[in-house]
Short mmCIF file of C-alpha atoms in Angstrom, two decimals:
data_model
loop_
_atom_site.label_atom_id
_atom_site.label_comp_id
_atom_site.label_asym_id
_atom_site.label_seq_id
_atom_site.Cartn_x
_atom_site.Cartn_y
_atom_site.Cartn_z
CA MET G 897 -0.05 0.08 -0.27
CA GLN G 898 2.47 2.75 1.05
CA ASN G 899 4.42 2.06 -2.80
CA LEU G 900 1.03 2.26 -4.76
CA ARG G 901 0.94 5.42 -2.78
CA SER G 902 4.36 7.34 -3.17
CA VAL G 903 3.69 6.36 -7.21
CA THR G 904 0.74 7.71 -7.78
CA LEU G 905 2.40 11.36 -5.87
CA ALA G 906 5.16 10.95 -7.83
CA ALA G 907 2.08 10.78 -11.42
CA ALA G 908 0.33 13.30 -9.47
CA GLY G 909 4.40 15.39 -9.48
CA ILE G 910 5.15 14.34 -13.37
CA VAL G 911 1.86 15.36 -13.98
CA VAL G 912 1.62 19.42 -12.19
CA LEU G 913 5.41 20.01 -12.64
CA ALA G 914 3.61 19.36 -16.63
CA ILE G 915 1.54 21.51 -16.73
CA ALA G 916 3.19 23.73 -15.54
CA ALA G 917 6.26 23.24 -18.49
CA ALA G 918 3.54 23.81 -20.83
CA PHE G 919 1.47 26.39 -19.69
CA THR G 920 4.43 28.39 -19.22
CA VAL G 921 6.03 27.76 -23.32
CA SER G 922 2.08 28.39 -24.57
CA LEU G 923 2.31 32.36 -22.14
CA THR G 924 5.73 32.02 -24.21
CA LEU G 925 4.57 31.67 -28.01
CA ILE G 926 1.53 33.52 -27.16
CA ALA G 927 4.28 37.16 -26.19
CA GLY G 928 6.24 36.52 -28.45
CA ALA G 929 3.32 35.66 -31.20
CA VAL G 930 2.40 39.06 -29.99
CA LEU G 931 5.25 41.49 -29.95
CA THR G 932 5.82 39.54 -33.68
CA LEU G 933 2.35 41.13 -34.89
CA THR G 934 2.50 44.67 -32.58
CA LEU G 935 6.45 44.95 -34.87
CA ALA G 936 4.91 43.69 -38.26
CA ALA G 937 2.87 46.07 -38.08
CA ARG G 938 4.46 48.80 -37.20
CA MET G 939 7.06 48.13 -40.24
CA LEU G 940 3.89 47.54 -42.22
CA THR G 941 2.22 51.35 -41.29
CA ALA G 942 5.41 53.01 -40.73
CA ARG G 943 5.30 56.73 -42.78
CA PRO G 944 7.84 57.43 -45.31
CA LYS G 945 10.28 60.08 -44.22
CA LYS G 946 9.31 63.32 -45.17
CA ALA G 947 11.96 64.32 -47.99
CA PRO G 948 13.66 68.15 -46.84
CA VAL G 949 12.08 71.50 -47.85
CA TYR G 950 15.04 72.73 -48.81
CA ALA G 951 14.59 76.95 -49.01
CA LYS G 952 15.33 79.64 -51.78
CA ALA G 953 16.27 83.25 -51.28
CA LYS G 954 13.60 85.49 -52.90
CA THR G 955 15.28 87.23 -56.29
CA GLU G 956 12.59 90.06 -56.29
CA GLY G 957 13.37 93.41 -55.50
CA ARG G 958 16.89 92.81 -54.33
CA GLU G 959 20.06 93.02 -55.82
CA MET G 960 23.64 90.97 -55.77
CA ARG G 961 25.46 93.89 -54.11
CA VAL G 962 29.53 93.13 -54.28
CA TRP G 963 31.91 95.16 -52.96
CA ASN G 964 36.30 94.87 -51.77
CA ASP G 965 37.53 95.12 -48.13
CA GLY G 966 40.66 95.75 -48.90
CA ARG G 967 41.35 91.99 -48.18
CA GLY G 968 39.36 90.74 -51.26
CA THR G 969 36.46 90.20 -53.44
CA ILE G 970 32.83 89.97 -51.66
CA ILE G 971 29.53 88.84 -53.44
CA ASP G 972 26.14 89.56 -51.08
CA LEU G 973 24.33 87.04 -53.60
#
């Protein structure tokens, strides 16, 4: 009788450990799937980089200024 009880308790312990391991693995897989889907969604919905805008000087009513300060000619566009 004592031997049968020990075998039963050992089997129950192994079953509990197997259930805990399966639960841990399933939670890990679920977390990995959620993170993968989140990263994939962010990659697919990413906005393209905006092209840089370059400023151009207005030429209306402004003339080019050229002068010499003794060290070289300066041209102000």
